[in-house]
mmCIF file of C-alpha atoms and ligand atoms in Angstrom:
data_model
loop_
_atom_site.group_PDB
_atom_site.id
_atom_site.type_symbol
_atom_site.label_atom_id
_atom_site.label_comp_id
_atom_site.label_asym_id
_atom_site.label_seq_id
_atom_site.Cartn_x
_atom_site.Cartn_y
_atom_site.Cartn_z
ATOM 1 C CA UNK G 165 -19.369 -5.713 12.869
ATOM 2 C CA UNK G 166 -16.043 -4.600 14.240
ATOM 3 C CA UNK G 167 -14.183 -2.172 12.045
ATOM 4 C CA UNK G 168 -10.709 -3.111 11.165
ATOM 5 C CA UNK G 169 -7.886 -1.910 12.505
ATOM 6 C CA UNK G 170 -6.192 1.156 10.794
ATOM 7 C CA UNK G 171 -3.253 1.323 8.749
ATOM 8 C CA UNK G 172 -1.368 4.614 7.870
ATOM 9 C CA UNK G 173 1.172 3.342 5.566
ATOM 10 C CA UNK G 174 4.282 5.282 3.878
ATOM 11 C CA UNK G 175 5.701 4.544 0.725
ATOM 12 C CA UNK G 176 9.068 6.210 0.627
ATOM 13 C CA UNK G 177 9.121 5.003 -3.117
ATOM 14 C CA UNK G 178 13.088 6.159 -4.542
ATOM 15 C CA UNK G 179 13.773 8.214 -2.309
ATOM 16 C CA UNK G 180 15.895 8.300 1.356
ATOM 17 C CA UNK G 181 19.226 7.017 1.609
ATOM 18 C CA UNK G 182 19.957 5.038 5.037
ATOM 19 C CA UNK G 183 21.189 7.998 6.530
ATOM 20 C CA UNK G 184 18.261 10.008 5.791
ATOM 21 C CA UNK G 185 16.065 6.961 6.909
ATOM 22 C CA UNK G 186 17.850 6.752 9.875
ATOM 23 C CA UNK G 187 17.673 10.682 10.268
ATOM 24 C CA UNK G 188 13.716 10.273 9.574
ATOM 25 C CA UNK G 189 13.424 7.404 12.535
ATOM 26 C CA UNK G 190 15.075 9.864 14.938
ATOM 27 C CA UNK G 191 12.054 12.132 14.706
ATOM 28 C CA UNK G 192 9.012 9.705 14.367
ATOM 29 C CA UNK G 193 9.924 7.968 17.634
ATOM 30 C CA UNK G 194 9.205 10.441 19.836
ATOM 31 C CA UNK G 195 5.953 11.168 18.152
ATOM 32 C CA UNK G 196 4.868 7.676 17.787
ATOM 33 C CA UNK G 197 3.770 8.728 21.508
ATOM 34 C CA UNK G 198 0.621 9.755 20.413
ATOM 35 C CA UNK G 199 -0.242 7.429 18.216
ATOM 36 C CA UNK G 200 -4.040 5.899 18.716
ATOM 37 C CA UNK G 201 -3.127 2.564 20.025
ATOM 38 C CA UNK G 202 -5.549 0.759 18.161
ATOM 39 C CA UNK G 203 -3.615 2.404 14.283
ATOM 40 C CA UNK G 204 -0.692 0.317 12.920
ATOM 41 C CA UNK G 205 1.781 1.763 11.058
ATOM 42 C CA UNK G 206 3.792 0.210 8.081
ATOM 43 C CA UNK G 207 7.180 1.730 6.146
ATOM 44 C CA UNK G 208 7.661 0.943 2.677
ATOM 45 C CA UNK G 209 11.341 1.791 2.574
ATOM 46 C CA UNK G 210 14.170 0.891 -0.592
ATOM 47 C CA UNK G 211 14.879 -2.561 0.301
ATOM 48 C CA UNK G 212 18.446 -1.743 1.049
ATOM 49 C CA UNK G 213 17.218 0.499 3.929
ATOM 50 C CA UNK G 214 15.513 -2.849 5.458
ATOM 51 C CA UNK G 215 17.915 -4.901 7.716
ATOM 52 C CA UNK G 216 18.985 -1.867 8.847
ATOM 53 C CA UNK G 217 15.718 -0.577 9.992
ATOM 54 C CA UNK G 218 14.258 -3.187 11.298
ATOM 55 C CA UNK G 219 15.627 -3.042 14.851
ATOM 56 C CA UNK G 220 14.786 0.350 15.311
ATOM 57 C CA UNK G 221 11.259 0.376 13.620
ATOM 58 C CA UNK G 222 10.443 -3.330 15.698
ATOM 59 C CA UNK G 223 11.522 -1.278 19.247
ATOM 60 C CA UNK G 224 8.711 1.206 18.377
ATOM 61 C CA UNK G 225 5.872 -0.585 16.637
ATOM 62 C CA UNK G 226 6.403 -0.053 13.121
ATOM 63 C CA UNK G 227 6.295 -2.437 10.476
ATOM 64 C CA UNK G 228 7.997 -3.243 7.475
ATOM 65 C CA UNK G 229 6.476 -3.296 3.521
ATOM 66 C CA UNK G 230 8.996 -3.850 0.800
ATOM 67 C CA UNK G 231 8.124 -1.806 -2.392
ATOM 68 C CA UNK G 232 8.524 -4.923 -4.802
ATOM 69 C CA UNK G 233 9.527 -8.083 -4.900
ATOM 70 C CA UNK G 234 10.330 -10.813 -7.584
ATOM 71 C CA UNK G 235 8.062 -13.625 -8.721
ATOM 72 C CA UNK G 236 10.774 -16.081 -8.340
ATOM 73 C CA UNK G 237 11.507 -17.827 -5.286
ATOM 74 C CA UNK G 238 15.429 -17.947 -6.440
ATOM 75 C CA UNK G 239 17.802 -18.472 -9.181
ATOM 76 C CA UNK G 240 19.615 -16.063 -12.053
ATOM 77 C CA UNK G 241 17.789 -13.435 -11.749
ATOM 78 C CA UNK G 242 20.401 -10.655 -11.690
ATOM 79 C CA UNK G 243 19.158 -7.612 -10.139
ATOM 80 C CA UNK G 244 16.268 -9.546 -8.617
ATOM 81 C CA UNK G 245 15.204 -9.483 -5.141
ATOM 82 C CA UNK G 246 13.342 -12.626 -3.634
ATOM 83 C CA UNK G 247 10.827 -12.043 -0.915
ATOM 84 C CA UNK G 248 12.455 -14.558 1.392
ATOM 85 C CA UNK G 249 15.811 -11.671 1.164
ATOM 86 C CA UNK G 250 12.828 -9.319 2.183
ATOM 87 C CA UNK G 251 11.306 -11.383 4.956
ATOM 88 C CA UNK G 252 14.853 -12.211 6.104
ATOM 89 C CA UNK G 253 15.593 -8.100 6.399
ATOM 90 C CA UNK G 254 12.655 -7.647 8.544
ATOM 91 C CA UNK G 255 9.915 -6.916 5.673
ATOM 92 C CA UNK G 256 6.345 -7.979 6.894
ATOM 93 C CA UNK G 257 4.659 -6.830 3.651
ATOM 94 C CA UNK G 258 5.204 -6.277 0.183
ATOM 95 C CA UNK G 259 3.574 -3.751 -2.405
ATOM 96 C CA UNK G 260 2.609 -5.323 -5.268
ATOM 97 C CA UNK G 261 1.494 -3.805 -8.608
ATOM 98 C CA UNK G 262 2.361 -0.222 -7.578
ATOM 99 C CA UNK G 263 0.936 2.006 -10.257
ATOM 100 C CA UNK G 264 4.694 3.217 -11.191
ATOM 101 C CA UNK G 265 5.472 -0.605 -11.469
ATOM 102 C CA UNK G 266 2.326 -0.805 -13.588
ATOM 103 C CA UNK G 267 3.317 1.895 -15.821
ATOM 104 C CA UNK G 268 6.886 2.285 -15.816
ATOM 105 C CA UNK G 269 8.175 -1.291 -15.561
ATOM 106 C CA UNK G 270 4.913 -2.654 -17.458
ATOM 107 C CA UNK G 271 4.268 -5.126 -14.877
ATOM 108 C CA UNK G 272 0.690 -7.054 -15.882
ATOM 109 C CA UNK G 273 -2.037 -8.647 -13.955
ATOM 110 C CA UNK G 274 -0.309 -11.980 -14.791
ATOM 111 C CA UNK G 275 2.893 -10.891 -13.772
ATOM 112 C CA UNK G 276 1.549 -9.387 -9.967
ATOM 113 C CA UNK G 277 -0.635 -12.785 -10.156
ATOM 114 C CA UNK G 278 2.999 -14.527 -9.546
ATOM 115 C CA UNK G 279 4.072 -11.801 -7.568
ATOM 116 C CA UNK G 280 1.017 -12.056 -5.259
ATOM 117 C CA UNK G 281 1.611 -16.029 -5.463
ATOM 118 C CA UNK G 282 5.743 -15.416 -4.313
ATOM 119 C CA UNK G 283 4.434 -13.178 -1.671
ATOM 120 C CA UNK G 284 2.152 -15.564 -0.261
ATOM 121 C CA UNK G 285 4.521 -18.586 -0.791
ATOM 122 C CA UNK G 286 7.456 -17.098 1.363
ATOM 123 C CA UNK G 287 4.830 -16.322 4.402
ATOM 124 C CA UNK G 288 4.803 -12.158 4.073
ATOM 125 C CA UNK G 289 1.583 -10.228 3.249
ATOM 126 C CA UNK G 290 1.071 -8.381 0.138
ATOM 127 C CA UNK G 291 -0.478 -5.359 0.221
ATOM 128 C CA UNK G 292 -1.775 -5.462 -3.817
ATOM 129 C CA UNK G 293 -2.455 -1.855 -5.354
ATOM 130 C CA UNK G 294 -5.198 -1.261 -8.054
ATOM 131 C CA UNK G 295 -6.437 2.213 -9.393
ATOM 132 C CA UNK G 296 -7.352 3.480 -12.918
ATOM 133 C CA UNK G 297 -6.046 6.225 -14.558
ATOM 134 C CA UNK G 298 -7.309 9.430 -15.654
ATOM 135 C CA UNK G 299 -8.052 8.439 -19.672
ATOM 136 C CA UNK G 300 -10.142 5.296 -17.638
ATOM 137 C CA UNK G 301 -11.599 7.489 -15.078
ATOM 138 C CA UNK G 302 -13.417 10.097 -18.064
ATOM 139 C CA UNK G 303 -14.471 7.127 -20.164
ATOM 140 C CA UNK G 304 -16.383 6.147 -17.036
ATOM 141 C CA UNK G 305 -14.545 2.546 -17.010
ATOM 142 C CA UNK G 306 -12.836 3.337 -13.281
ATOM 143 C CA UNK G 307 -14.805 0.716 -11.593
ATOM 144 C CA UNK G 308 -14.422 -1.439 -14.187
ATOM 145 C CA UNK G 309 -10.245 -1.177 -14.594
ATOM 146 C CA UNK G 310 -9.865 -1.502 -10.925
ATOM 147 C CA UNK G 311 -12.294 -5.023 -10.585
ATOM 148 C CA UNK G 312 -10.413 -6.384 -13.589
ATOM 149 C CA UNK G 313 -7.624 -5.558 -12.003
ATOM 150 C CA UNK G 314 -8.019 -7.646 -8.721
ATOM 151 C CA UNK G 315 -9.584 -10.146 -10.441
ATOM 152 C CA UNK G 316 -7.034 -10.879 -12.573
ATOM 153 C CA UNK G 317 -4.195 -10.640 -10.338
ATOM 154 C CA UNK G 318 -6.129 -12.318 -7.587
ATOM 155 C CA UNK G 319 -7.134 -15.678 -9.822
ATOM 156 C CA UNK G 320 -5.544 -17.983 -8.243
ATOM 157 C CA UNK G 321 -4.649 -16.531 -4.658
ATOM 158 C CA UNK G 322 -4.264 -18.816 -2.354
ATOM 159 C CA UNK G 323 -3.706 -16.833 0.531
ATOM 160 C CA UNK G 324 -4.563 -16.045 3.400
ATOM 161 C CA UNK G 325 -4.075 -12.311 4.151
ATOM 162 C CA UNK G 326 -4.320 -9.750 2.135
ATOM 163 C CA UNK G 327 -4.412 -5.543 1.887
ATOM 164 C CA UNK G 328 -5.466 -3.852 -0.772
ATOM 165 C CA UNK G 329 -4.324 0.244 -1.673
ATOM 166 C CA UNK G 330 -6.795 1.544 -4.177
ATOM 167 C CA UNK G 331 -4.769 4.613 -5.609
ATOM 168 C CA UNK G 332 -5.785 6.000 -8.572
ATOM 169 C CA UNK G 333 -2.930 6.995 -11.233
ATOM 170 C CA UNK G 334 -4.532 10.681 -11.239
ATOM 171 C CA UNK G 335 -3.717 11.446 -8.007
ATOM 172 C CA UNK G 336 -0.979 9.926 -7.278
ATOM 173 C CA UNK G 337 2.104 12.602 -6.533
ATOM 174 C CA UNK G 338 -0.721 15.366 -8.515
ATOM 175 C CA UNK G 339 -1.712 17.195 -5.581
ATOM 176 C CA UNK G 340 -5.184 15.924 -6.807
ATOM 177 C CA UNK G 341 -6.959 13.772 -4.327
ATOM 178 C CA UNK G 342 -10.119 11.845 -4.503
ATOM 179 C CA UNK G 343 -12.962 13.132 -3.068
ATOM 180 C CA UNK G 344 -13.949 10.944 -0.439
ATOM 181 C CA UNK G 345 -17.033 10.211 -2.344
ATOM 182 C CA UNK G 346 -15.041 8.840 -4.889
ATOM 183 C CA UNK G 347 -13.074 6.874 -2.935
ATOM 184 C CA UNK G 348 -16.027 5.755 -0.604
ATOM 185 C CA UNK G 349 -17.737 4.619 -3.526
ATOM 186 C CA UNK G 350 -14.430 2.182 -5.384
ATOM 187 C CA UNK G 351 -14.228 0.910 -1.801
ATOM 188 C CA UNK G 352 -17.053 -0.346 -1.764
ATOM 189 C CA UNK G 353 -16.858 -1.823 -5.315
ATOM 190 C CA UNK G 354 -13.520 -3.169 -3.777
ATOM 191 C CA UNK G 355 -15.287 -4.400 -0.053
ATOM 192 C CA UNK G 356 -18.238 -6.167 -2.588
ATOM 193 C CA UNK G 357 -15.815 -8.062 -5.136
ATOM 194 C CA UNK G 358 -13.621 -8.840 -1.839
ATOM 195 C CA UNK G 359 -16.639 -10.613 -0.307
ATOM 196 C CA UNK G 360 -17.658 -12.506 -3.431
ATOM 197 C CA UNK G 361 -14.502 -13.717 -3.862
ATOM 198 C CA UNK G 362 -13.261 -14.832 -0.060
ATOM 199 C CA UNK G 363 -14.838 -16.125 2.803
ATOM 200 C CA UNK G 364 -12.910 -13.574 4.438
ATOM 201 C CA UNK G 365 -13.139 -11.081 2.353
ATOM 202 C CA UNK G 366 -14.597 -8.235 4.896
ATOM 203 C CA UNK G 367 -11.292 -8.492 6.608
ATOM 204 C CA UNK G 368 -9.547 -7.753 4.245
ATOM 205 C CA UNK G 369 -8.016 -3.779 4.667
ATOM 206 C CA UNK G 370 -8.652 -1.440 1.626
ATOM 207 C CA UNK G 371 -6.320 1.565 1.934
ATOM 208 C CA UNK G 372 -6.690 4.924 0.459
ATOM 209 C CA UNK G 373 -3.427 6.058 -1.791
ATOM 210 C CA UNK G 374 -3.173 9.772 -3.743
ATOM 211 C CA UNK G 375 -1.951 12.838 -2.470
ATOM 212 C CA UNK G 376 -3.266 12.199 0.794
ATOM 213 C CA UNK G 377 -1.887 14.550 3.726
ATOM 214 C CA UNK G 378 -2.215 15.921 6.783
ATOM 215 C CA UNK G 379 -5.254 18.193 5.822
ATOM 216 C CA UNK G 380 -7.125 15.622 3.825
ATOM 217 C CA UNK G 381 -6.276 12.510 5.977
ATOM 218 C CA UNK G 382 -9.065 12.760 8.372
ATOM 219 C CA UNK G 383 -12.282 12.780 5.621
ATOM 220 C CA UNK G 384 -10.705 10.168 4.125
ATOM 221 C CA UNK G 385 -10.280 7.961 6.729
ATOM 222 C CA UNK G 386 -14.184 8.437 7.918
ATOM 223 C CA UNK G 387 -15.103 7.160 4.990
ATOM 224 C CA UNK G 388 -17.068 4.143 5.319
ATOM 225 C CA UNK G 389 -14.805 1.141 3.898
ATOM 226 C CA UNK G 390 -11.247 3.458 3.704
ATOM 227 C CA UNK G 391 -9.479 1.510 6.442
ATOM 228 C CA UNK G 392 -6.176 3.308 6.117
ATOM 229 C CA UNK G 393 -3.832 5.015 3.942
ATOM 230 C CA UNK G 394 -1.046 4.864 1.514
ATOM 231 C CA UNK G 395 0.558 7.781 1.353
ATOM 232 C CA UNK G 396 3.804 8.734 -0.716
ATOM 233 C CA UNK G 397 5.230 12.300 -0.451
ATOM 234 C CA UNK G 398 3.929 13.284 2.817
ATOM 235 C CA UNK G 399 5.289 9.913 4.217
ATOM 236 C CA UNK G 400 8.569 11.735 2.980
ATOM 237 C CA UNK G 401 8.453 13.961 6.011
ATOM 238 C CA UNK G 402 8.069 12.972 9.864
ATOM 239 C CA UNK G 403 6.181 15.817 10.771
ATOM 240 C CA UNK G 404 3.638 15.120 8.234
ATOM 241 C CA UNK G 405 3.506 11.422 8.332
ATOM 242 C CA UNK G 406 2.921 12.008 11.976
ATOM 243 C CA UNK G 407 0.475 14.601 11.542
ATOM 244 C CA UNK G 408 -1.777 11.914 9.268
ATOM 245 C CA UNK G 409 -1.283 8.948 12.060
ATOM 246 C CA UNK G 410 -2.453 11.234 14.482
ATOM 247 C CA UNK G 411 -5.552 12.357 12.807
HETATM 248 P P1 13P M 1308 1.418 10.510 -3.182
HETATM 249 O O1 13P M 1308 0.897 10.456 -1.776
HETATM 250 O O2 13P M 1308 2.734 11.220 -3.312
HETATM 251 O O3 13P M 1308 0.375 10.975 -4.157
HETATM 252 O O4 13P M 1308 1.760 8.986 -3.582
HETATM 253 C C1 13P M 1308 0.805 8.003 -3.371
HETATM 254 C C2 13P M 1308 1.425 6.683 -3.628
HETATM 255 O O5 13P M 1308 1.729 6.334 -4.756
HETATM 256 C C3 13P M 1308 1.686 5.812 -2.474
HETATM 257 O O6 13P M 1308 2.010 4.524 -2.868
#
């Protein structure tokens, strides 16, 4: 079977104004060079860094995520942002069910159910994160968290594309990384429930997310079933977010 195509993916999370993005553009260009032709490469940008992006990150190959979107196609939803906004400023993907939107915003499975259902709706492909947290992790109930998870969210999808980022909460911006047993081993819990649950489910991209960097990127990534990345501070910096995509 073919392997899919890798994704190194950045989530830029709160942080970088549009000058900074701009100023962050101006060195990954250049460096995109030497990029394995066969890797794609997504930036999850603020949404107000979008339209403004776009031209620049089209030009040279890079693709859009949004880091949220509403569930709503439209309407009073002060503060809200609709995914056809997000297509319309040159997103191609959105994150949905981020662990900080898990935690910090209390977003459910139900909730990133309609999210997932928006997404799909207004043509863009969501790239739907899952992970457990530590507590989970000890009690031995990681595998179990994470398949509740996607199932749950993923009742009623009716799409059809899909990425999944398995990052688990105790890594995430810790320093602490999987070890790429453990995340060869929820991948392939992931790859297994994926199968049972689409026809097309081996397609479907499961992503690594947690600390990874430039000196953990490549273990990861020859991991059987870790078809790309997610990666949040290092993304922060285009000498590092290089670095991985070059691995
Ligand atoms: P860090 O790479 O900073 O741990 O963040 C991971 C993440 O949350 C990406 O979405």
């Amino acid at each position: 079977m073919a392997a899919l195509q890798q994704i190194i993916a950045g989530n830029w999370k709160m942080n970088l104004t549009l000058s900074q993005g701009r100023e962050f553009l101006d060195k990954l260009e250049p460096g995109l060079k030497n990029k394995k032709p066969a890797r794609k490469v997504i930036l999850a940008p603020n949404f107000t860094l979008l339209a403004t992006l776009f031209p620049r990150c089209a030009a040279c190959g890079v693709e859009l995520a949004a880091q949220n979107c509403a569930a709503e196609e439209s309407g009073a939803f002060t503060g809200e942002t609709s995914v056809a906004m997000l297509k319309a400023a040159g997103a191609a993907y959105v994150l949905v069910g981020h662990s900080e939107r898990r935690q910090l915003f209390a977003e459910s499975d139900q909730l990133l159910a309609q999210k997932l259902h928006a997404v799909v709706a207004g043509g863009l492909t969501p790239i739907l994160c899952v992970g457990e947290t530590l507590e989970q992790r000890r009690q031995g109930a990681a595998v179990e968290v994470v398949l509740r998870q996607l199932s749950d969210s993923l009742m009623d999808f009716s799409g059809a594309r899909l990425i999944v980022a398995y990052e688990p909460v105790w890594a995430i911006g810790t320093g602490e990384t999987a070890t790429p047993e453990d995340a060869r081993l929820m991948h392939a819990e992931i790859r297994r429930f994926l199968q049972g649950r689409f026809a097309w489910g081996q397609d479907v991209p499961i992503l690594y997310g947690g600390s990874a960097k430039p000196g953990n990127a490549a273990e990861l990534l020859a991991q059987p079933e870790v078809d790309g990345l997610l990666v949040g501070g290092a993304a922060l910096n285009p000498d590092s977010f290089l670095e991985i995509i070059e691995v």
